[in-house]
């Protein structure tokens, strides 16, 4: 009961009291459909309570030096869940080193143990707008009233991997502006000439300061 209460108005995957599902099920439900109930169930299982799980998330943010990131719940519903595009991008790149996360992040659909099918519709939105849905190698969409439509995604262009975070995309009738904005960035990257340059070598002495 604790896993599914207090979530009115948020996206849920429809977990019911007594459902028997796996942790893998809950991870897919959370990443593919932003299920607040699956996220809360994970938090309660891992930390004993959502409040304790939030403390764990905030501690991890501190460990990663994400100074502009703050968590208030496990599923991003509270307005005081705060982050910058840069820090979300940093967190995404870090998370992609985990093979389980990477596999789920790159998935489009999954069937849970209770028979519930969860789907990430980003590629369908791209296809609807006549865009190449294979260009994105992985993605996680989101939305809040304050932050607008959001999309954290990855793509590979000319052998280079890119991580893109789009925030504050306004609503349109198809709820697709976050996807359209992402493809605008990808179009820019693929049509312009970019090259890698070393700005600063590790270990370079810049200045000595007396203390």
Tab-separated table of C-alpha atoms in Angstrom:
chain	number	residue	atom	x	y	z
A	1	UNK	CA	0.000	0.000	0.000
A	2	UNK	CA	2.830	2.383	0.858
A	3	UNK	CA	4.321	1.931	-2.619
A	4	UNK	CA	1.289	3.303	-4.464
A	5	UNK	CA	-0.242	5.950	-2.178
A	6	UNK	CA	0.106	9.717	-2.514
A	7	UNK	CA	0.768	9.583	-6.267
A	8	UNK	CA	-2.418	11.209	-7.542
A	9	UNK	CA	-1.747	13.280	-10.669
A	10	UNK	CA	1.570	11.595	-11.450
A	11	UNK	CA	2.395	9.019	-14.118
A	12	UNK	CA	2.016	5.471	-12.792
A	13	UNK	CA	2.289	2.036	-14.391
A	14	UNK	CA	-0.684	0.671	-12.443
A	15	UNK	CA	0.911	-1.459	-9.739
A	16	UNK	CA	-1.662	-2.993	-7.418
A	17	UNK	CA	-1.356	-4.165	-3.823
A	18	UNK	CA	-0.278	-7.811	-3.950
A	19	UNK	CA	1.467	-7.609	-7.332
A	20	UNK	CA	4.640	-9.699	-7.396
A	21	UNK	CA	7.262	-8.130	-9.655
A	22	UNK	CA	11.041	-8.168	-9.920
A	23	UNK	CA	13.478	-5.328	-9.301
A	24	UNK	CA	14.250	-5.503	-13.022
A	25	UNK	CA	10.531	-4.961	-13.739
A	26	UNK	CA	10.544	-1.859	-11.545
A	27	UNK	CA	13.681	-0.480	-13.197
A	28	UNK	CA	12.155	-0.830	-16.668
A	29	UNK	CA	8.868	0.693	-15.507
A	30	UNK	CA	10.689	3.634	-13.947
A	31	UNK	CA	12.973	4.368	-16.908
A	32	UNK	CA	10.605	3.618	-19.797
A	33	UNK	CA	7.380	5.133	-18.450
A	34	UNK	CA	8.527	7.285	-15.513
A	35	UNK	CA	6.322	5.246	-13.206
A	36	UNK	CA	6.020	7.033	-9.877
A	37	UNK	CA	4.661	3.844	-8.295
A	38	UNK	CA	7.523	1.685	-9.586
A	39	UNK	CA	10.056	4.312	-8.484
A	40	UNK	CA	8.547	4.535	-5.012
A	41	UNK	CA	8.432	0.746	-4.713
A	42	UNK	CA	12.131	0.603	-5.571
A	43	UNK	CA	12.935	3.301	-3.016
A	44	UNK	CA	10.997	1.555	-0.244
A	45	UNK	CA	12.605	-1.802	-1.047
A	46	UNK	CA	16.167	-0.483	-1.259
A	47	UNK	CA	16.208	1.996	1.634
A	48	UNK	CA	13.219	0.997	3.774
A	49	UNK	CA	11.446	4.280	3.013
A	50	UNK	CA	11.333	6.896	0.305
A	51	UNK	CA	12.731	9.516	2.690
A	52	UNK	CA	15.822	7.404	3.345
A	53	UNK	CA	16.239	6.760	-0.373
A	54	UNK	CA	16.148	10.510	-1.038
A	55	UNK	CA	18.980	10.922	1.471
A	56	UNK	CA	20.951	8.307	-0.462
A	57	UNK	CA	20.349	10.172	-3.736
A	58	UNK	CA	21.404	13.500	-2.259
A	59	UNK	CA	24.532	11.885	-0.803
A	60	UNK	CA	25.395	10.421	-4.193
A	61	UNK	CA	24.895	13.851	-5.777
A	62	UNK	CA	27.368	15.260	-3.241
A	63	UNK	CA	29.821	12.455	-3.992
A	64	UNK	CA	29.639	13.342	-7.695
A	65	UNK	CA	30.028	17.077	-6.945
A	66	UNK	CA	26.608	17.888	-8.418
A	67	UNK	CA	26.316	21.150	-6.478
A	68	UNK	CA	23.151	22.336	-8.246
A	69	UNK	CA	21.201	19.096	-7.810
A	70	UNK	CA	18.688	18.398	-5.041
A	71	UNK	CA	16.158	15.580	-4.577
A	72	UNK	CA	12.881	15.693	-2.647
A	73	UNK	CA	11.285	12.416	-3.753
A	74	UNK	CA	12.189	9.339	-5.776
A	75	UNK	CA	10.182	10.115	-8.917
A	76	UNK	CA	10.667	13.823	-9.638
A	77	UNK	CA	7.202	15.016	-8.684
A	78	UNK	CA	8.117	17.698	-6.148
A	79	UNK	CA	9.015	21.175	-7.459
A	80	UNK	CA	12.128	21.179	-5.266
A	81	UNK	CA	13.670	18.369	-7.302
A	82	UNK	CA	16.279	20.574	-8.966
A	83	UNK	CA	19.131	20.022	-11.410
A	84	UNK	CA	20.860	21.763	-14.297
A	85	UNK	CA	21.153	20.427	-17.833
A	86	UNK	CA	24.906	20.099	-17.408
A	87	UNK	CA	24.590	18.029	-14.224
A	88	UNK	CA	21.891	15.783	-15.687
A	89	UNK	CA	24.196	15.194	-18.659
A	90	UNK	CA	27.101	14.388	-16.324
A	91	UNK	CA	24.882	11.965	-14.377
A	92	UNK	CA	23.714	10.315	-17.615
A	93	UNK	CA	27.274	9.722	-18.821
A	94	UNK	CA	28.144	8.286	-15.401
A	95	UNK	CA	25.074	6.015	-15.381
A	96	UNK	CA	25.829	4.686	-18.867
A	97	UNK	CA	28.889	2.950	-17.432
A	98	UNK	CA	26.436	0.606	-15.690
A	99	UNK	CA	25.489	-2.130	-18.177
A	100	UNK	CA	22.040	-2.723	-16.651
A	101	UNK	CA	21.147	0.946	-16.904
A	102	UNK	CA	22.526	1.133	-20.445
A	103	UNK	CA	20.432	-1.839	-21.593
A	104	UNK	CA	17.218	-0.372	-20.162
A	105	UNK	CA	18.051	3.142	-21.398
A	106	UNK	CA	18.367	1.780	-24.930
A	107	UNK	CA	15.107	-0.216	-24.773
A	108	UNK	CA	11.739	0.785	-26.216
A	109	UNK	CA	9.354	-1.649	-24.531
A	110	UNK	CA	9.274	-4.353	-21.869
A	111	UNK	CA	6.705	-6.741	-20.369
A	112	UNK	CA	6.643	-6.950	-16.576
A	113	UNK	CA	6.041	-10.121	-14.553
A	114	UNK	CA	2.463	-9.008	-13.828
A	115	UNK	CA	1.762	-8.802	-17.578
A	116	UNK	CA	1.905	-4.990	-17.738
A	117	UNK	CA	3.682	-3.750	-20.872
A	118	UNK	CA	5.699	-0.540	-20.454
A	119	UNK	CA	6.704	1.563	-23.455
A	120	UNK	CA	8.991	4.503	-24.191
A	121	UNK	CA	7.266	6.477	-26.979
A	122	UNK	CA	10.180	8.749	-27.971
A	123	UNK	CA	11.041	6.794	-31.099
A	124	UNK	CA	7.347	6.670	-32.089
A	125	UNK	CA	7.194	10.467	-31.761
A	126	UNK	CA	10.266	10.786	-33.988
A	127	UNK	CA	8.690	8.518	-36.611
A	128	UNK	CA	5.424	10.491	-36.460
A	129	UNK	CA	7.345	13.659	-37.365
A	130	UNK	CA	9.207	11.932	-40.206
A	131	UNK	CA	12.498	11.764	-38.315
A	132	UNK	CA	14.983	8.881	-38.262
A	133	UNK	CA	14.048	7.002	-35.099
A	134	UNK	CA	17.273	4.962	-35.214
A	135	UNK	CA	19.417	8.062	-34.688
A	136	UNK	CA	18.823	8.034	-30.921
A	137	UNK	CA	20.688	5.159	-29.272
A	138	UNK	CA	18.939	5.671	-25.930
A	139	UNK	CA	16.713	8.156	-24.165
A	140	UNK	CA	14.736	9.048	-21.042
A	141	UNK	CA	11.862	11.560	-21.405
A	142	UNK	CA	10.223	13.486	-18.600
A	143	UNK	CA	7.846	16.305	-17.782
A	144	UNK	CA	6.945	18.608	-14.929
A	145	UNK	CA	4.815	21.722	-15.031
A	146	UNK	CA	7.760	23.833	-13.899
A	147	UNK	CA	10.485	22.265	-16.063
A	148	UNK	CA	8.408	21.584	-19.175
A	149	UNK	CA	9.123	18.647	-21.480
A	150	UNK	CA	12.567	17.095	-20.961
A	151	UNK	CA	14.681	14.563	-22.786
A	152	UNK	CA	18.063	13.079	-21.917
A	153	UNK	CA	19.373	11.067	-24.849
A	154	UNK	CA	22.392	9.671	-26.644
A	155	UNK	CA	23.275	9.419	-30.322
A	156	UNK	CA	26.257	8.350	-32.416
A	157	UNK	CA	27.160	10.554	-35.396
A	158	UNK	CA	30.170	9.854	-37.614
A	159	UNK	CA	31.612	7.569	-34.963
A	160	UNK	CA	31.332	10.097	-32.139
A	161	UNK	CA	28.965	9.504	-29.227
A	162	UNK	CA	26.936	12.453	-27.975
A	163	UNK	CA	24.871	12.949	-24.826
A	164	UNK	CA	22.130	15.556	-25.169
A	165	UNK	CA	19.871	17.047	-22.521
A	166	UNK	CA	16.900	19.192	-23.561
A	167	UNK	CA	14.958	21.078	-20.883
A	168	UNK	CA	11.998	23.456	-20.700
A	169	UNK	CA	10.545	22.472	-24.083
A	170	UNK	CA	7.019	23.952	-24.311
A	171	UNK	CA	3.898	21.853	-24.746
A	172	UNK	CA	2.398	21.343	-28.211
A	173	UNK	CA	-0.632	19.261	-29.291
A	174	UNK	CA	1.573	16.181	-29.781
A	175	UNK	CA	3.700	16.643	-26.637
A	176	UNK	CA	6.756	16.282	-28.845
A	177	UNK	CA	8.772	19.509	-28.649
A	178	UNK	CA	11.490	17.911	-26.503
A	179	UNK	CA	12.073	15.344	-29.253
A	180	UNK	CA	12.002	17.976	-32.007
A	181	UNK	CA	14.486	20.149	-30.095
A	182	UNK	CA	16.815	17.182	-29.644
A	183	UNK	CA	16.782	16.476	-33.373
A	184	UNK	CA	17.588	20.138	-34.053
A	185	UNK	CA	20.721	19.722	-31.932
A	186	UNK	CA	21.596	16.484	-33.739
A	187	UNK	CA	21.080	18.174	-37.103
A	188	UNK	CA	23.443	20.953	-36.068
A	189	UNK	CA	26.080	18.455	-34.955
A	190	UNK	CA	25.818	16.396	-38.154
A	191	UNK	CA	25.880	19.332	-40.607
A	192	UNK	CA	28.534	21.533	-39.025
A	193	UNK	CA	32.246	20.829	-38.909
A	194	UNK	CA	33.434	20.196	-35.371
A	195	UNK	CA	36.844	19.051	-34.261
A	196	UNK	CA	38.350	17.985	-30.960
A	197	UNK	CA	40.871	20.345	-29.418
A	198	UNK	CA	42.799	20.027	-26.160
A	199	UNK	CA	42.090	23.092	-24.050
A	200	UNK	CA	44.202	22.089	-21.063
A	201	UNK	CA	46.457	19.151	-20.345
A	202	UNK	CA	45.940	17.364	-17.044
A	203	UNK	CA	48.542	18.415	-14.493
A	204	UNK	CA	49.333	21.738	-16.174
A	205	UNK	CA	50.382	24.401	-13.645
A	206	UNK	CA	48.304	27.522	-14.189
A	207	UNK	CA	49.317	29.741	-11.299
A	208	UNK	CA	50.922	29.598	-7.865
A	209	UNK	CA	48.989	31.316	-5.099
A	210	UNK	CA	50.565	32.163	-1.758
A	211	UNK	CA	48.466	31.206	1.260
